[in-house]
Short mmCIF file of C-alpha atoms in Angstrom, two decimals:
data_model
loop_
_atom_site.label_atom_id
_atom_site.label_comp_id
_atom_site.label_asym_id
_atom_site.label_seq_id
_atom_site.Cartn_x
_atom_site.Cartn_y
_atom_site.Cartn_z
CA MET A 1 -56.97 -22.10 -3.98
CA SER A 2 -58.79 -19.85 -6.40
CA ASP A 3 -56.14 -17.17 -5.75
CA ILE A 4 -53.42 -19.53 -6.85
CA SER A 5 -55.22 -20.68 -9.95
CA ASN A 6 -55.99 -17.04 -10.71
CA PHE A 7 -52.27 -16.24 -10.39
CA PHE A 8 -51.30 -18.95 -12.82
CA SER A 9 -54.00 -18.13 -15.35
CA ARG A 10 -53.00 -14.42 -15.25
CA MET A 11 -49.40 -15.43 -15.64
CA LEU A 12 -50.19 -17.55 -18.67
CA GLU A 13 -52.42 -15.06 -20.39
CA SER A 14 -50.06 -12.13 -19.79
CA TYR A 15 -47.04 -14.08 -21.00
CA PRO A 16 -46.72 -12.40 -24.46
CA LEU A 17 -46.80 -8.93 -22.88
CA PHE A 18 -44.27 -9.78 -20.22
CA PHE A 19 -42.04 -11.49 -22.72
CA GLU A 20 -41.71 -8.23 -24.61
CA GLY A 21 -40.96 -6.42 -21.37
CA LEU A 22 -38.39 -9.06 -20.52
CA LEU A 23 -36.62 -8.53 -23.84
CA LEU A 24 -36.51 -4.81 -23.20
CA THR A 25 -35.23 -5.33 -19.65
CA LEU A 26 -32.45 -7.56 -20.96
CA GLU A 27 -31.60 -5.11 -23.71
CA LEU A 28 -31.47 -2.21 -21.25
CA THR A 29 -29.25 -4.20 -18.91
CA VAL A 30 -26.86 -5.56 -21.53
CA VAL A 31 -26.39 -2.21 -23.29
CA ALA A 32 -26.02 -0.36 -19.97
CA ILE A 33 -23.41 -2.84 -18.69
CA LEU A 34 -21.45 -2.84 -21.97
CA LEU A 35 -21.37 0.96 -22.02
CA GLY A 36 -20.63 0.88 -18.28
CA ILE A 37 -17.64 -1.40 -18.89
CA VAL A 38 -16.20 0.98 -21.49
CA GLY A 39 -16.86 4.02 -19.29
CA GLY A 40 -15.71 2.19 -16.18
CA LEU A 41 -12.42 1.29 -17.80
CA VAL A 42 -11.81 4.93 -18.74
CA VAL A 43 -12.68 6.15 -15.23
CA ALA A 44 -10.47 3.42 -13.71
CA PHE A 45 -7.51 4.59 -15.84
CA PHE A 46 -8.18 8.16 -14.71
CA LYS A 47 -8.21 6.98 -11.11
CA LEU A 48 -4.91 5.12 -11.59
CA SER A 49 -3.18 7.81 -13.66
CA ASN A 50 -0.21 9.85 -12.51
CA SER A 51 -2.08 13.06 -13.17
CA ARG A 52 -3.62 14.60 -10.08
CA VAL A 53 -6.25 16.36 -12.19
CA LEU A 54 -7.44 13.14 -13.83
CA ARG A 55 -7.52 11.35 -10.47
CA ALA A 56 -9.57 14.21 -9.00
CA ILE A 57 -12.03 14.16 -11.92
CA ALA A 58 -12.52 10.41 -11.51
CA GLY A 59 -12.89 10.77 -7.74
CA VAL A 60 -15.58 13.46 -8.02
CA TYR A 61 -17.41 11.47 -10.71
CA ILE A 62 -17.46 8.29 -8.64
CA THR A 63 -18.52 10.15 -5.51
CA LEU A 64 -21.36 11.99 -7.25
CA ILE A 65 -22.72 8.87 -8.93
CA ARG A 66 -22.40 6.57 -5.96
CA GLY A 67 -23.60 9.24 -3.56
CA THR A 68 -26.96 9.91 -5.21
CA PRO A 69 -29.94 7.60 -5.84
CA LEU A 70 -30.21 5.99 -9.24
CA ILE A 71 -33.83 7.13 -9.58
CA VAL A 72 -32.68 10.76 -9.23
CA GLN A 73 -30.07 10.19 -11.93
CA ILE A 74 -32.57 8.57 -14.27
CA PHE A 75 -35.04 11.46 -13.86
CA PHE A 76 -32.19 13.90 -14.27
CA PHE A 77 -31.31 12.45 -17.67
CA TYR A 78 -34.97 12.08 -18.59
CA PHE A 79 -35.76 15.75 -18.05
CA GLY A 80 -32.41 16.87 -19.39
CA LEU A 81 -32.27 14.74 -22.51
CA SER A 82 -35.88 14.14 -23.57
CA GLU A 83 -36.06 17.80 -24.59
CA LEU A 84 -33.34 17.05 -27.10
CA GLY A 85 -35.61 14.44 -28.63
CA ILE A 86 -33.91 11.46 -27.00
CA SER A 87 -36.31 8.60 -26.23
CA ALA A 88 -37.15 7.40 -22.73
CA TYR A 89 -35.38 4.13 -23.57
CA TRP A 90 -32.08 5.87 -24.28
CA CYS A 91 -32.47 8.19 -21.28
CA ALA A 92 -32.83 5.12 -19.10
CA THR A 93 -29.93 3.35 -20.84
CA ILE A 94 -27.61 6.33 -20.47
CA GLY A 95 -28.62 6.80 -16.84
CA LEU A 96 -28.02 3.13 -16.05
CA ALA A 97 -24.75 3.07 -18.03
CA LEU A 98 -23.28 6.07 -16.23
CA HIS A 99 -24.47 4.74 -12.88
CA ASN A 100 -22.83 1.37 -13.55
CA SER A 101 -19.65 2.92 -14.95
CA ALA A 102 -18.85 4.38 -11.52
CA TYR A 103 -19.23 0.99 -9.81
CA ILE A 104 -17.43 -0.86 -12.62
CA ALA A 105 -14.58 1.69 -12.46
CA GLU A 106 -13.99 0.67 -8.85
CA ILE A 107 -14.14 -3.03 -9.82
CA PHE A 108 -11.49 -2.50 -12.53
CA ARG A 109 -9.33 -0.29 -10.32
CA GLY A 110 -9.29 -2.98 -7.66
CA SER A 111 -8.59 -5.82 -10.06
CA ILE A 112 -5.81 -3.91 -11.86
CA GLN A 113 -4.18 -3.00 -8.56
CA SER A 114 -4.45 -6.60 -7.39
CA ILE A 115 -2.10 -7.79 -10.16
CA ASP A 116 1.37 -8.30 -8.68
CA HIS A 117 3.74 -5.44 -9.49
CA GLY A 118 6.33 -8.05 -10.48
CA GLN A 119 4.27 -8.66 -13.64
CA THR A 120 4.76 -5.05 -14.68
CA GLU A 121 8.45 -5.16 -13.80
CA ALA A 122 8.95 -8.34 -15.81
CA GLY A 123 7.27 -6.76 -18.83
CA ARG A 124 9.21 -3.52 -18.52
CA SER A 125 12.51 -5.39 -18.07
CA LEU A 126 11.86 -7.06 -21.44
CA GLY A 127 11.59 -3.68 -23.13
CA MET A 128 7.79 -3.45 -23.26
CA SER A 129 6.26 0.02 -22.95
CA SER A 130 3.90 0.73 -20.08
CA LEU A 131 1.02 0.66 -22.58
CA GLN A 132 2.10 -2.75 -23.93
CA VAL A 133 2.43 -4.08 -20.38
CA MET A 134 -1.03 -2.79 -19.48
CA ARG A 135 -2.68 -4.19 -22.62
CA ARG A 136 -0.94 -7.54 -22.90
CA ILE A 137 0.06 -8.45 -19.35
CA VAL A 138 -1.98 -6.64 -16.70
CA LEU A 139 -5.44 -6.17 -18.28
CA PRO A 140 -5.96 -9.80 -19.40
CA GLN A 141 -5.29 -10.93 -15.84
CA ALA A 142 -7.27 -8.08 -14.30
CA PHE A 143 -10.32 -8.84 -16.50
CA LEU A 144 -10.41 -12.42 -15.25
CA ARG A 145 -10.34 -11.23 -11.66
CA ALA A 146 -13.02 -8.63 -12.44
CA LEU A 147 -15.35 -11.22 -13.92
CA PRO A 148 -17.15 -12.39 -10.77
CA PRO A 149 -17.82 -8.85 -9.45
CA LEU A 150 -18.83 -7.78 -12.97
CA GLY A 151 -21.33 -10.62 -13.04
CA ASN A 152 -22.77 -9.45 -9.75
CA GLN A 153 -22.94 -5.91 -11.10
CA PHE A 154 -24.87 -7.23 -14.10
CA ILE A 155 -27.41 -8.84 -11.78
CA THR A 156 -27.74 -5.65 -9.72
CA CYS A 157 -28.23 -3.69 -12.94
CA LEU A 158 -30.88 -6.15 -14.10
CA LYS A 159 -32.95 -5.38 -11.00
CA ASP A 160 -32.12 -1.65 -11.07
CA SER A 161 -33.44 -1.44 -14.63
CA SER A 162 -36.95 -1.64 -13.14
CA LEU A 163 -36.51 2.01 -12.20
CA ALA A 164 -36.73 2.83 -15.91
CA ALA A 165 -40.46 2.12 -15.53
CA PHE A 166 -40.78 5.53 -13.85
CA ILE A 167 -39.88 7.30 -17.07
CA SER A 168 -42.38 5.12 -18.93
CA SER A 169 -39.93 2.78 -20.56
CA SER A 170 -42.02 -0.34 -21.14
CA GLU A 171 -39.77 -2.92 -19.54
CA LEU A 172 -40.90 -5.67 -17.13
CA PHE A 173 -41.86 -3.56 -14.13
CA ASN A 174 -43.72 -0.99 -16.19
CA ILE A 175 -45.81 -3.74 -17.74
CA ALA A 176 -46.58 -5.14 -14.30
CA THR A 177 -47.77 -1.81 -12.91
CA ALA A 178 -49.75 -1.05 -16.07
CA GLN A 179 -51.47 -4.46 -15.96
CA GLY A 180 -52.14 -4.05 -12.25
CA ALA A 181 -53.71 -0.61 -12.72
CA ARG A 182 -55.82 -1.81 -15.62
CA THR A 183 -57.24 -4.88 -13.85
CA PHE A 184 -57.08 -3.69 -10.19
CA GLU A 185 -55.10 -6.88 -9.45
CA GLU A 186 -51.88 -5.12 -8.43
CA MET A 187 -50.70 -7.85 -6.07
CA THR A 188 -51.09 -10.58 -8.67
CA TYR A 189 -49.03 -8.76 -11.26
CA LEU A 190 -46.40 -7.72 -8.72
CA LEU A 191 -45.98 -11.38 -7.83
CA ILE A 192 -45.80 -12.33 -11.49
CA VAL A 193 -43.11 -9.75 -12.24
CA ALA A 194 -41.20 -10.81 -9.13
CA VAL A 195 -41.13 -14.35 -10.50
CA TYR A 196 -39.75 -13.08 -13.84
CA TYR A 197 -36.99 -11.16 -12.10
CA LEU A 198 -36.16 -14.03 -9.78
CA VAL A 199 -35.87 -16.51 -12.66
CA LEU A 200 -33.67 -14.10 -14.64
CA VAL A 201 -31.42 -13.52 -11.63
CA LEU A 202 -31.09 -17.25 -10.97
CA ILE A 203 -30.20 -17.91 -14.62
CA PHE A 204 -27.53 -15.20 -14.64
CA GLN A 205 -26.14 -16.32 -11.29
CA GLY A 206 -25.70 -19.74 -12.86
CA ILE A 207 -23.92 -18.23 -15.86
CA VAL A 208 -21.61 -16.16 -13.62
CA HIS A 209 -20.80 -19.27 -11.66
CA LEU A 210 -19.96 -21.19 -14.84
CA LEU A 211 -17.78 -18.35 -16.12
CA GLU A 212 -15.91 -18.20 -12.83
CA ARG A 213 -15.19 -21.92 -13.02
CA LYS A 214 -14.14 -21.79 -16.66
CA PHE A 215 -11.81 -18.81 -16.28
CA SER A 216 -10.18 -19.89 -13.07
CA ALA A 217 -9.49 -23.26 -14.71
CA GLY A 218 -5.74 -22.83 -14.24
CA GLU A 219 -6.05 -22.40 -10.50
CA GLU A 220 -8.69 -25.10 -10.38
CA ARG A 221 -6.37 -27.59 -12.05
CA VAL A 222 -3.76 -27.06 -9.39
CA LYS A 223 -6.36 -27.37 -6.66
CA THR A 224 -7.80 -30.62 -8.00
CA TYR A 225 -4.29 -31.96 -8.47
CA ASP A 226 -3.49 -31.20 -4.84
CA ARG A 227 -6.76 -32.67 -3.67
CA LYS A 228 -6.07 -35.86 -5.59
CA LYS A 229 -2.62 -36.03 -4.10
CA ASN A 230 -3.98 -35.65 -0.58
CA HIS A 231 -6.69 -38.16 -1.36
CA GLY A 232 -4.04 -40.63 -2.51
CA LYS A 233 -2.06 -40.13 0.67
CA GLY A 234 -5.22 -40.71 2.69
CA GLN A 235 -5.77 -44.02 0.98
CA LEU A 236 -2.19 -45.03 1.51
CA ALA A 237 -2.53 -44.34 5.21
CA GLN A 238 -5.55 -46.62 5.38
CA MET B 1 45.55 -11.58 -20.96
CA ILE B 2 43.72 -9.62 -23.64
CA GLU B 3 42.09 -6.36 -22.63
CA ARG B 4 38.36 -6.91 -22.64
CA LYS B 5 35.69 -4.41 -23.59
CA ILE B 6 33.93 -2.84 -20.60
CA MET B 7 30.26 -3.86 -20.77
CA VAL B 8 28.90 -2.20 -17.65
CA LYS B 9 30.43 0.85 -16.02
CA VAL B 10 28.88 2.39 -12.93
CA SER B 11 30.39 5.58 -11.49
CA SER B 12 29.52 7.25 -8.17
CA LEU B 13 25.97 5.93 -8.22
CA ASN B 14 23.67 7.24 -5.49
CA LYS B 15 20.16 6.20 -4.61
CA SER B 16 17.89 6.96 -1.66
CA PHE B 17 14.46 5.83 -0.62
CA GLY B 18 13.21 8.79 1.40
CA ASP B 19 15.71 9.33 4.21
CA LEU B 20 17.36 6.00 3.59
CA HIS B 21 20.56 6.32 1.60
CA VAL B 22 20.70 2.91 -0.08
CA LEU B 23 23.59 3.31 -2.52
CA LYS B 24 26.52 5.55 -1.65
CA ASP B 25 28.89 6.49 -4.45
CA VAL B 26 29.05 3.00 -5.90
CA ASP B 27 31.62 2.30 -8.62
CA LEU B 28 31.61 -0.95 -10.55
CA GLN B 29 33.07 -2.16 -13.82
CA VAL B 30 32.11 -5.37 -15.53
CA ALA B 31 33.98 -6.53 -18.61
CA GLU B 32 32.36 -8.35 -21.50
CA LYS B 33 31.80 -12.06 -20.76
CA GLU B 34 32.58 -11.51 -17.10
CA VAL B 35 30.46 -12.99 -14.31
CA VAL B 36 30.16 -10.76 -11.25
CA VAL B 37 28.52 -11.99 -8.08
CA LEU B 38 27.20 -9.44 -5.57
CA ILE B 39 27.05 -10.67 -1.99
CA GLY B 40 26.11 -9.00 1.26
CA SER B 41 23.47 -9.10 3.96
CA SER B 42 19.92 -7.99 3.15
CA GLY B 43 19.54 -4.24 3.05
CA SER B 44 23.11 -3.79 1.84
CA GLY B 45 21.88 -2.35 -1.48
CA LYS B 46 22.89 -5.15 -3.83
CA SER B 47 19.40 -5.70 -5.27
CA THR B 48 18.89 -1.96 -5.59
CA LEU B 49 22.16 -1.68 -7.50
CA LEU B 50 20.97 -4.40 -9.87
CA ARG B 51 17.58 -2.74 -10.35
CA CYS B 52 19.25 0.60 -11.06
CA LEU B 53 21.18 -1.02 -13.90
CA ASN B 54 18.04 -1.54 -15.99
CA PHE B 55 16.28 1.49 -14.53
CA LEU B 56 13.54 -0.36 -12.70
CA GLU B 57 14.79 1.98 -9.98
CA MET B 58 15.87 5.43 -11.08
CA LYS B 59 19.32 6.55 -9.95
CA GLU B 60 19.69 9.88 -8.21
CA SER B 61 23.17 10.77 -9.29
CA GLY B 62 26.15 9.16 -10.90
CA SER B 63 26.47 7.58 -14.30
CA ILE B 64 25.64 4.21 -15.79
CA GLU B 65 27.22 3.10 -19.06
CA ILE B 66 26.19 -0.07 -20.83
CA ASP B 67 28.32 -1.22 -23.77
CA GLY B 68 29.93 2.19 -24.01
CA VAL B 69 26.68 4.17 -24.05
CA GLN B 70 25.79 6.41 -21.16
CA ILE B 71 22.17 5.87 -20.12
CA GLU B 72 20.12 8.82 -18.93
CA PRO B 73 16.35 8.35 -18.40
CA LYS B 74 15.67 11.77 -19.89
CA SER B 75 17.57 11.31 -23.14
CA THR B 76 17.56 7.54 -23.58
CA ASN B 77 14.59 5.51 -24.78
CA LEU B 78 14.51 3.13 -21.83
CA ASN B 79 12.27 0.63 -23.63
CA VAL B 80 14.89 0.20 -26.32
CA PHE B 81 17.73 0.20 -23.81
CA ARG B 82 16.14 -2.49 -21.63
CA GLN B 83 16.13 -4.91 -24.56
CA ASN B 84 19.89 -5.15 -24.06
CA VAL B 85 19.66 -5.95 -20.37
CA GLY B 86 17.86 -9.14 -19.39
CA MET B 87 16.57 -9.57 -15.86
CA VAL B 88 15.69 -12.64 -13.83
CA PHE B 89 13.66 -12.08 -10.66
CA GLN B 90 13.53 -13.82 -7.32
CA HIS B 91 9.84 -14.62 -7.78
CA PHE B 92 10.12 -15.55 -11.50
CA ASN B 93 7.28 -13.20 -12.52
CA LEU B 94 6.20 -15.42 -15.39
CA PHE B 95 3.00 -14.34 -17.11
CA PRO B 96 0.42 -16.79 -15.69
CA HIS B 97 -2.11 -16.29 -18.50
CA LYS B 98 0.39 -17.38 -21.14
CA THR B 99 1.93 -20.78 -21.83
CA VAL B 100 5.66 -21.36 -21.45
CA LEU B 101 6.19 -20.78 -25.18
CA GLU B 102 4.00 -17.67 -25.18
CA ASN B 103 5.99 -16.30 -22.24
CA VAL B 104 9.20 -16.66 -24.20
CA ILE B 105 7.98 -15.23 -27.53
CA GLU B 106 5.97 -12.36 -26.01
CA ALA B 107 8.66 -9.68 -25.96
CA PRO B 108 10.39 -10.59 -29.26
CA VAL B 109 7.04 -10.52 -31.08
CA VAL B 110 5.52 -7.49 -29.36
CA VAL B 111 8.62 -5.34 -28.82
CA LYS B 112 11.05 -6.37 -31.55
CA LYS B 113 8.33 -7.27 -34.08
CA VAL B 114 10.06 -10.57 -34.84
CA PRO B 115 7.82 -12.70 -37.12
CA LYS B 116 5.96 -15.20 -34.96
CA ASP B 117 7.29 -18.31 -36.73
CA GLN B 118 10.85 -17.15 -36.26
CA ALA B 119 10.22 -16.21 -32.61
CA ILE B 120 8.76 -19.66 -31.95
CA ALA B 121 11.72 -21.37 -33.59
CA GLU B 122 14.15 -19.33 -31.50
CA ALA B 123 12.13 -19.89 -28.35
CA ARG B 124 12.23 -23.66 -28.87
CA VAL B 125 16.02 -23.53 -29.11
CA LEU B 126 16.14 -21.61 -25.82
CA LEU B 127 13.71 -23.96 -24.09
CA GLU B 128 15.82 -26.86 -25.28
CA LYS B 129 18.85 -25.16 -23.78
CA VAL B 130 17.22 -24.74 -20.35
CA GLY B 131 15.95 -28.33 -20.56
CA LEU B 132 12.25 -27.59 -20.87
CA ALA B 133 11.51 -28.38 -24.51
CA ASP B 134 8.67 -30.69 -23.48
CA LYS B 135 6.91 -28.00 -21.42
CA GLU B 136 6.20 -25.40 -24.08
CA ALA B 137 2.42 -25.85 -24.07
CA VAL B 138 2.10 -25.84 -20.29
CA TYR B 139 0.93 -22.91 -18.15
CA PRO B 140 3.35 -21.70 -15.48
CA ASN B 141 1.19 -22.89 -12.58
CA LYS B 142 1.94 -26.49 -13.60
CA LEU B 143 5.71 -25.98 -13.26
CA SER B 144 7.98 -26.39 -10.26
CA GLY B 145 9.85 -23.35 -8.98
CA GLY B 146 13.05 -24.45 -10.63
CA GLN B 147 11.30 -24.98 -13.96
CA LYS B 148 9.64 -21.57 -13.66
CA GLN B 149 12.96 -19.89 -13.11
CA ARG B 150 14.50 -21.66 -16.09
CA VAL B 151 11.59 -20.46 -18.26
CA ALA B 152 12.21 -16.95 -16.90
CA ILE B 153 15.85 -17.24 -17.96
CA ALA B 154 14.81 -18.39 -21.44
CA ARG B 155 12.32 -15.52 -21.62
CA ALA B 156 15.03 -12.98 -20.82
CA LEU B 157 17.47 -14.58 -23.29
CA ALA B 158 14.87 -14.39 -26.07
CA MET B 159 15.58 -10.66 -26.35
CA LYS B 160 19.26 -11.48 -27.01
CA PRO B 161 20.52 -9.18 -24.26
CA LYS B 162 24.13 -8.10 -23.88
CA VAL B 163 23.99 -8.37 -20.10
CA MET B 164 21.94 -10.60 -17.82
CA LEU B 165 20.98 -9.51 -14.31
CA PHE B 166 19.94 -12.11 -11.74
CA ASP B 167 18.21 -10.86 -8.60
CA GLU B 168 18.43 -13.68 -6.05
CA PRO B 169 17.30 -16.22 -8.65
CA THR B 170 17.32 -19.19 -6.28
CA SER B 171 16.14 -17.59 -3.01
CA ALA B 172 12.49 -18.54 -3.49
CA LEU B 173 13.24 -22.14 -4.43
CA ASP B 174 13.04 -25.33 -2.42
CA PRO B 175 16.59 -26.49 -1.69
CA GLU B 176 16.39 -29.48 -4.03
CA LEU B 177 15.47 -27.22 -6.96
CA VAL B 178 18.33 -24.75 -6.57
CA GLY B 179 20.82 -26.94 -8.40
CA GLU B 180 19.02 -27.11 -11.75
CA VAL B 181 18.82 -23.30 -11.93
CA LEU B 182 22.47 -22.88 -11.02
CA VAL B 183 23.45 -25.39 -13.71
CA THR B 184 21.55 -23.35 -16.29
CA MET B 185 23.29 -20.20 -15.08
CA LYS B 186 26.71 -21.84 -15.21
CA ASP B 187 26.04 -23.01 -18.78
CA LEU B 188 25.14 -19.46 -19.67
CA ALA B 189 28.33 -18.14 -18.07
CA ALA B 190 30.38 -20.74 -19.96
CA GLU B 191 28.84 -19.53 -23.21
CA GLY B 192 30.28 -16.10 -22.53
CA MET B 193 27.24 -14.17 -21.31
CA THR B 194 28.03 -11.10 -19.26
CA MET B 195 26.26 -11.66 -15.96
CA ILE B 196 25.69 -9.78 -12.72
CA VAL B 197 24.24 -12.04 -10.06
CA VAL B 198 22.91 -11.20 -6.62
CA THR B 199 22.91 -14.45 -4.68
CA HIS B 200 23.53 -16.17 -1.38
CA GLU B 201 24.82 -19.27 -3.17
CA MET B 202 28.51 -19.11 -2.30
CA GLY B 203 29.13 -22.34 -4.19
CA PHE B 204 28.01 -20.68 -7.39
CA ALA B 205 30.18 -17.65 -6.62
CA LYS B 206 33.24 -19.84 -6.09
CA GLU B 207 32.70 -21.88 -9.23
CA ALA B 208 31.35 -19.46 -11.77
CA ALA B 209 32.30 -15.92 -10.75
CA ASP B 210 35.20 -13.97 -12.18
CA LEU B 211 34.69 -11.30 -9.57
CA VAL B 212 32.94 -11.34 -6.20
CA VAL B 213 31.78 -8.03 -4.78
CA TYR B 214 30.90 -7.68 -1.10
CA MET B 215 28.48 -4.86 -0.33
CA HIS B 216 27.61 -3.45 3.06
CA ASP B 217 25.46 -0.48 3.95
CA GLY B 218 25.20 0.81 0.37
CA GLN B 219 28.90 0.62 -0.36
CA ILE B 220 31.24 -1.81 -2.03
CA VAL B 221 33.50 -2.93 0.79
CA GLU B 222 35.67 -5.32 -1.13
CA ALA B 223 35.90 -6.93 -4.55
CA GLY B 224 38.18 -9.66 -5.73
CA LYS B 225 38.56 -13.02 -7.38
CA PRO B 226 36.48 -15.61 -5.53
CA MET B 227 39.55 -17.53 -4.30
CA ASP B 228 41.11 -14.40 -2.85
CA LEU B 229 37.96 -12.96 -1.35
CA PHE B 230 36.72 -16.18 0.23
CA THR B 231 40.07 -17.41 1.56
CA ALA B 232 41.82 -14.16 2.40
CA PRO B 233 39.42 -11.26 2.76
CA LYS B 234 41.23 -7.98 3.34
CA GLN B 235 38.48 -6.17 5.21
CA GLU B 236 37.29 -7.02 8.69
CA ARG B 237 33.62 -6.59 7.70
CA THR B 238 34.01 -9.00 4.79
CA ARG B 239 35.63 -11.49 7.12
CA SER B 240 32.84 -11.36 9.68
CA PHE B 241 30.17 -11.63 6.95
CA LEU B 242 31.85 -14.68 5.45
CA GLN B 243 32.27 -16.26 8.86
CA ALA B 244 28.57 -15.78 9.54
CA ILE B 245 27.39 -17.46 6.34
CA LEU B 246 29.97 -20.15 5.61
#
């Protein structure tokens, strides 16, 4: 019982510290994902291009990034870039952004390829250039399809950002370990930080779910219409 | 009868997919305002011929002239050329993220840089013509197949093409929806649009076509006025095809 009350009192008293860490965690994640989306789109276009060289470059990039641990990449940028006077925060952001760009590239590649080729043909038959077709016809549809996996990638990135603690970026996990070391109550602060992460993840899962529902509204409308129709038939049969 | 201008002229057109020789030295002439219906069993090359005409498929050899201009992918700006050749697809290919009106104004606004107000006004006239004036704000997934295809026709017409190509426009439709699309196409033919239509609707061919072309195995076997071709085919292969489908 005293353990539990201790946990809650520690949680309450450490709240201002953790709140700052939480803001930094969110900032890291949002900036890394936004940069990752830009980079991922570029890598996806390389992967889908007609040029063998560009496809090969994208392939090697994706393989290297997905084939090595994120912590290695973060340290790599830390030791490589901090000498140039770049802060630990930006080393972590760049590391996370590049890491995510490889995964997001595959998300975009898949969603672009999933758009029916007839859409491209229709656009081209109307005299649109391939660039116009990509920008106005294919990408808007591909983005919608990419939204749920992008949301999941955001959540993964949110948790992965804890690795930035190892290059002394003072986000959530770093604060937890620092508090634990200072007070010798490591378990308490680990539990506290786990709660922060869990709540964040649950919130963002909810947002992703809402976005999915909002953006698939067209398909939803048809589904509900059909359901109503079936429902009506069921009642008639009774 | 007055000599009409030749709108589409295809000479010794060849096309292969790998080892498969799909079009073999095809020659075809379509005069202005003429309606040509291509018939034949699947795999006979009629859709490929149609797709070669607006360079969705690239020809291998032979020449294609539209309205007196020879089209070569290397020297012609295909994006400009395709504005003259409208295409209607079997599966409609409407843009699902755009409303009916947005589908129709997309190409005029983006490609031809027509002012939006003017494009909307023109689109409304076209939607009126295909009988869908009340659907302009609706997304394609709320339309029936027949309505979708009529929007697709309006969308192609919005570019004011000189020739319209129809690639099995009614094959994906429920039987009761075929009629409304054919009516729209007949209206278009009556207005003097030059049309090349791949279809299995022999009724449409009989009523609306000036010329029916029977293709088999990548070649044009026989071409003639619908009355002649349907009642007295000259070739044995044409006869057996017609017997099988009529």
